[in-house]
C-alpha cells in the first residue's frame, strides 16, 4: 500500500511539473507571437519625410452614384487611402478602427476607402451590402476598372496610404493595421 501512495505522490508531482512547463511554454509562445507580429507589421510599413516624399500618383475611382472621383481632388487636406474588399478578413478586421477615426477626424482628414470592385469576386452590390450591414459611414469609392489598384501596384489587401495635404505620399502599409498604426500615419500627414 505504501508503494501505491508513493507512486501516486510522484505521479502528481510529475503532472504538476508538466503543467507548469506547459504554462511557461504557452506564455513564451504568446510573447514570441506578439513580438514577431509587431515586427512583421513594422516591416510592412514604410514612410518618407515630407522633403523626400514623391507626389502621390493620381487615379480615378467612382462614388456610389458612379461619378468619377480622382485622388487629386482630395488635395488640400491630409488623405488616407485604404484598399479593401468585403471578402477580405483582415480588411474587415481593421474597418472598425477606420470608422472610429473617421467619426473623430473626418472633418480634418479625407478617408478614401477604395473597394477593389473586380465584378467577379467583389461587386459594388456586395461591398455596399457589407458597408450597410456593418453600419460604416466613411465614404466608399469603387475601383471598378482597377485604375487605382494598377496605379499603386496593389498585390495584396488591405493596403493603406498616407498622403499629406500637398498630395505627397508620406507613408504606406501593405497589411492590416490597427488603431495605433493608423494614428501614427495620421501624425505623419497632419500639418
mmCIF file of C-alpha atoms in Angstrom:
data_model
loop_
_atom_site.group_PDB
_atom_site.id
_atom_site.type_symbol
_atom_site.label_atom_id
_atom_site.label_comp_id
_atom_site.label_asym_id
_atom_site.label_seq_id
_atom_site.Cartn_x
_atom_site.Cartn_y
_atom_site.Cartn_z
ATOM 1 C CA UNK A 1 0.000 0.000 0.000
ATOM 2 C CA UNK A 2 2.802 2.427 0.820
ATOM 3 C CA UNK A 3 4.274 1.780 -2.622
ATOM 4 C CA UNK A 4 0.984 2.855 -4.231
ATOM 5 C CA UNK A 5 0.812 6.010 -2.104
ATOM 6 C CA UNK A 6 4.409 6.912 -3.042
ATOM 7 C CA UNK A 7 3.734 6.237 -6.726
ATOM 8 C CA UNK A 8 0.631 8.479 -6.609
ATOM 9 C CA UNK A 9 2.633 11.315 -4.997
ATOM 10 C CA UNK A 10 5.363 11.008 -7.658
ATOM 11 C CA UNK A 11 2.735 10.869 -10.367
ATOM 12 C CA UNK A 12 1.033 14.043 -9.045
ATOM 13 C CA UNK A 13 4.392 15.838 -8.783
ATOM 14 C CA UNK A 14 5.230 14.865 -12.352
ATOM 15 C CA UNK A 15 1.840 16.074 -13.554
ATOM 16 C CA UNK A 16 2.271 19.413 -11.743
ATOM 17 C CA UNK A 17 5.742 19.863 -13.253
ATOM 18 C CA UNK A 18 4.437 19.052 -16.747
ATOM 19 C CA UNK A 19 1.547 21.507 -16.311
ATOM 20 C CA UNK A 20 3.900 24.252 -15.093
ATOM 21 C CA UNK A 21 6.209 23.669 -18.057
ATOM 22 C CA UNK A 22 3.233 23.784 -20.387
ATOM 23 C CA UNK A 23 2.106 27.110 -18.895
ATOM 24 C CA UNK A 24 5.610 28.560 -19.276
ATOM 25 C CA UNK A 25 5.766 27.299 -22.862
ATOM 26 C CA UNK A 26 2.380 28.838 -23.743
ATOM 27 C CA UNK A 27 3.327 32.172 -22.128
ATOM 28 C CA UNK A 28 6.624 32.182 -24.009
ATOM 29 C CA UNK A 29 4.864 31.412 -27.272
ATOM 30 C CA UNK A 30 2.420 34.286 -26.688
ATOM 31 C CA UNK A 31 5.265 36.746 -26.055
ATOM 32 C CA UNK A 32 7.128 35.491 -29.134
ATOM 33 C CA UNK A 33 3.977 35.769 -31.289
ATOM 34 C CA UNK A 34 3.362 39.349 -30.137
ATOM 35 C CA UNK A 35 6.977 40.313 -30.808
ATOM 36 C CA UNK A 36 7.052 38.695 -34.236
ATOM 37 C CA UNK A 37 3.671 40.106 -35.293
ATOM 38 C CA UNK A 38 4.752 43.622 -34.237
ATOM 39 C CA UNK A 39 8.000 43.189 -36.203
ATOM 40 C CA UNK A 40 6.105 41.898 -39.250
ATOM 41 C CA UNK A 41 3.739 44.853 -39.127
ATOM 42 C CA UNK A 42 6.682 47.264 -38.950
ATOM 43 C CA UNK A 43 8.332 45.534 -41.917
ATOM 44 C CA UNK A 44 5.165 46.018 -43.977
ATOM 45 C CA UNK A 45 5.053 49.753 -43.355
ATOM 46 C CA UNK A 46 7.222 52.472 -44.842
ATOM 47 C CA UNK A 47 7.430 56.228 -44.591
ATOM 48 C CA UNK A 48 9.292 59.190 -46.004
ATOM 49 C CA UNK A 49 9.847 62.698 -44.737
ATOM 50 C CA UNK A 50 7.922 65.467 -46.467
ATOM 51 C CA UNK A 51 11.144 66.549 -48.202
ATOM 52 C CA UNK A 52 11.822 63.025 -49.553
ATOM 53 C CA UNK A 53 8.215 62.251 -50.453
ATOM 54 C CA UNK A 54 7.059 61.835 -54.036
ATOM 55 C CA UNK A 55 3.814 63.162 -55.454
ATOM 56 C CA UNK A 56 1.079 60.593 -54.943
ATOM 57 C CA UNK A 57 0.184 59.221 -58.397
ATOM 58 C CA UNK A 58 -3.355 60.201 -59.360
ATOM 59 C CA UNK A 59 -6.107 57.688 -60.061
ATOM 60 C CA UNK A 60 -9.807 57.635 -60.826
ATOM 61 C CA UNK A 61 -12.418 55.713 -58.829
ATOM 62 C CA UNK A 62 -16.209 56.051 -58.695
ATOM 63 C CA UNK A 63 -18.579 57.089 -55.924
ATOM 64 C CA UNK A 64 -21.766 55.140 -55.150
ATOM 65 C CA UNK A 65 -23.603 57.078 -57.883
ATOM 66 C CA UNK A 66 -20.914 56.128 -60.469
ATOM 67 C CA UNK A 67 -19.480 59.660 -60.636
ATOM 68 C CA UNK A 68 -15.718 59.682 -61.306
ATOM 69 C CA UNK A 69 -13.544 60.884 -58.427
ATOM 70 C CA UNK A 70 -9.801 61.490 -58.666
ATOM 71 C CA UNK A 71 -7.293 61.231 -55.852
ATOM 72 C CA UNK A 72 -6.017 64.719 -56.734
ATOM 73 C CA UNK A 73 -9.470 66.142 -55.948
ATOM 74 C CA UNK A 74 -8.731 65.487 -52.260
ATOM 75 C CA UNK A 75 -5.616 67.689 -52.193
ATOM 76 C CA UNK A 76 -5.693 70.417 -49.565
ATOM 77 C CA UNK A 77 -6.361 68.072 -46.639
ATOM 78 C CA UNK A 78 -4.393 65.047 -45.444
ATOM 79 C CA UNK A 79 -5.764 61.883 -47.051
ATOM 80 C CA UNK A 80 -5.844 58.240 -46.052
ATOM 81 C CA UNK A 81 -6.418 55.780 -48.899
ATOM 82 C CA UNK A 82 -7.379 52.242 -47.918
ATOM 83 C CA UNK A 83 -7.701 49.414 -50.466
ATOM 84 C CA UNK A 84 -10.126 46.705 -49.339
ATOM 85 C CA UNK A 85 -12.749 44.124 -50.331
ATOM 86 C CA UNK A 86 -15.706 42.688 -48.439
ATOM 87 C CA UNK A 87 -14.387 39.103 -48.741
ATOM 88 C CA UNK A 88 -11.048 40.035 -47.114
ATOM 89 C CA UNK A 89 -10.888 39.023 -43.442
ATOM 90 C CA UNK A 90 -8.013 41.359 -42.488
ATOM 91 C CA UNK A 91 -9.793 44.220 -44.304
ATOM 92 C CA UNK A 92 -12.925 43.635 -42.241
ATOM 93 C CA UNK A 93 -10.879 43.400 -39.035
ATOM 94 C CA UNK A 94 -9.370 46.882 -39.467
ATOM 95 C CA UNK A 95 -12.587 48.625 -40.567
ATOM 96 C CA UNK A 96 -13.827 49.460 -37.031
ATOM 97 C CA UNK A 97 -10.630 51.479 -36.406
ATOM 98 C CA UNK A 98 -11.104 53.377 -39.675
ATOM 99 C CA UNK A 99 -14.738 54.085 -38.779
ATOM 100 C CA UNK A 100 -13.834 55.274 -35.278
ATOM 101 C CA UNK A 101 -11.186 57.675 -36.553
ATOM 102 C CA UNK A 102 -13.398 58.805 -39.438
ATOM 103 C CA UNK A 103 -16.051 59.743 -36.854
ATOM 104 C CA UNK A 104 -13.430 61.672 -34.856
ATOM 105 C CA UNK A 105 -11.346 63.222 -37.667
ATOM 106 C CA UNK A 106 -13.448 63.044 -40.835
ATOM 107 C CA UNK A 107 -13.704 66.817 -41.000
ATOM 108 C CA UNK A 108 -9.922 67.243 -40.886
ATOM 109 C CA UNK A 109 -8.759 64.227 -42.907
ATOM 110 C CA UNK A 110 -10.076 62.668 -46.104
ATOM 111 C CA UNK A 111 -10.833 58.968 -45.741
ATOM 112 C CA UNK A 112 -10.817 57.391 -49.201
ATOM 113 C CA UNK A 113 -11.940 53.784 -48.779
ATOM 114 C CA UNK A 114 -11.261 52.181 -52.169
ATOM 115 C CA UNK A 115 -13.143 48.956 -52.814
ATOM 116 C CA UNK A 116 -11.415 46.686 -55.338
ATOM 117 C CA UNK A 117 -14.531 46.081 -57.404
ATOM 118 C CA UNK A 118 -13.462 43.479 -59.968
ATOM 119 C CA UNK A 119 -17.107 42.460 -60.658
ATOM 120 C CA UNK A 120 -16.141 38.838 -60.151
ATOM 121 C CA UNK A 121 -15.027 38.161 -56.607
ATOM 122 C CA UNK A 122 -16.148 41.625 -55.482
ATOM 123 C CA UNK A 123 -19.120 43.581 -56.780
ATOM 124 C CA UNK A 124 -20.416 47.021 -55.941
ATOM 125 C CA UNK A 125 -23.544 45.366 -54.543
ATOM 126 C CA UNK A 126 -21.604 43.041 -52.189
ATOM 127 C CA UNK A 127 -19.451 45.950 -50.995
ATOM 128 C CA UNK A 128 -22.450 48.217 -50.338
ATOM 129 C CA UNK A 129 -24.279 45.410 -48.502
ATOM 130 C CA UNK A 130 -21.243 44.842 -46.272
ATOM 131 C CA UNK A 131 -20.892 48.568 -45.515
ATOM 132 C CA UNK A 132 -24.616 48.926 -44.781
ATOM 133 C CA UNK A 133 -24.832 45.803 -42.586
ATOM 134 C CA UNK A 134 -21.745 46.890 -40.641
ATOM 135 C CA UNK A 135 -23.051 50.433 -40.116
ATOM 136 C CA UNK A 136 -19.955 52.133 -41.548
ATOM 137 C CA UNK A 137 -20.362 55.769 -42.537
ATOM 138 C CA UNK A 138 -16.996 56.593 -44.129
ATOM 139 C CA UNK A 139 -17.069 57.341 -47.861
ATOM 140 C CA UNK A 140 -16.559 54.338 -50.139
ATOM 141 C CA UNK A 141 -15.241 54.560 -53.684
ATOM 142 C CA UNK A 142 -15.277 51.793 -56.258
ATOM 143 C CA UNK A 143 -12.230 50.858 -58.314
ATOM 144 C CA UNK A 144 -14.363 49.161 -60.967
ATOM 145 C CA UNK A 145 -11.758 49.479 -63.711
ATOM 146 C CA UNK A 146 -8.916 48.800 -61.218
ATOM 147 C CA UNK A 147 -7.207 52.069 -62.148
ATOM 148 C CA UNK A 148 -6.213 52.775 -58.537
ATOM 149 C CA UNK A 149 -5.017 49.209 -57.920
ATOM 150 C CA UNK A 150 -2.805 49.250 -61.024
ATOM 151 C CA UNK A 151 -1.524 52.755 -60.286
ATOM 152 C CA UNK A 152 -0.299 51.665 -56.842
ATOM 153 C CA UNK A 153 0.654 48.086 -57.735
ATOM 154 C CA UNK A 154 -1.766 46.616 -55.218
ATOM 155 C CA UNK A 155 -0.909 42.931 -54.989
ATOM 156 C CA UNK A 156 -2.473 42.239 -51.607
ATOM 157 C CA UNK A 157 -5.071 43.805 -49.388
ATOM 158 C CA UNK A 158 -5.591 45.566 -47.136
ATOM 159 C CA UNK A 159 -3.201 48.294 -48.148
ATOM 160 C CA UNK A 160 -3.225 51.820 -46.722
ATOM 161 C CA UNK A 161 -1.572 55.009 -47.975
ATOM 162 C CA UNK A 162 -0.992 58.230 -46.048
ATOM 163 C CA UNK A 163 -0.865 61.371 -48.211
ATOM 164 C CA UNK A 164 -0.255 64.878 -46.887
ATOM 165 C CA UNK A 165 -2.278 67.966 -47.808
ATOM 166 C CA UNK A 166 0.142 68.809 -50.649
ATOM 167 C CA UNK A 167 -0.519 65.460 -52.309
ATOM 168 C CA UNK A 168 2.792 63.856 -51.263
ATOM 169 C CA UNK A 169 2.826 60.139 -50.449
ATOM 170 C CA UNK A 170 4.318 60.072 -46.948
ATOM 171 C CA UNK A 171 3.731 56.501 -45.728
ATOM 172 C CA UNK A 172 2.074 53.216 -46.550
ATOM 173 C CA UNK A 173 1.244 49.836 -45.045
ATOM 174 C CA UNK A 174 0.889 46.614 -47.008
ATOM 175 C CA UNK A 175 -1.018 44.675 -44.374
ATOM 176 C CA UNK A 176 -3.744 45.030 -41.810
ATOM 177 C CA UNK A 177 -3.149 47.916 -39.425
ATOM 178 C CA UNK A 178 -4.579 48.708 -36.036
ATOM 179 C CA UNK A 179 -5.642 51.991 -34.479
ATOM 180 C CA UNK A 180 -2.118 52.725 -33.168
ATOM 181 C CA UNK A 181 -0.535 52.390 -36.628
ATOM 182 C CA UNK A 182 -3.392 54.392 -38.146
ATOM 183 C CA UNK A 183 -2.779 57.181 -35.628
ATOM 184 C CA UNK A 184 0.973 57.104 -36.365
ATOM 185 C CA UNK A 185 0.202 57.537 -40.062
ATOM 186 C CA UNK A 186 -2.172 60.385 -39.310
ATOM 187 C CA UNK A 187 0.534 62.099 -37.237
ATOM 188 C CA UNK A 188 2.903 61.834 -40.227
ATOM 189 C CA UNK A 189 0.491 63.586 -42.608
ATOM 190 C CA UNK A 190 -1.074 66.151 -40.290
ATOM 191 C CA UNK A 191 0.147 69.697 -40.758
#
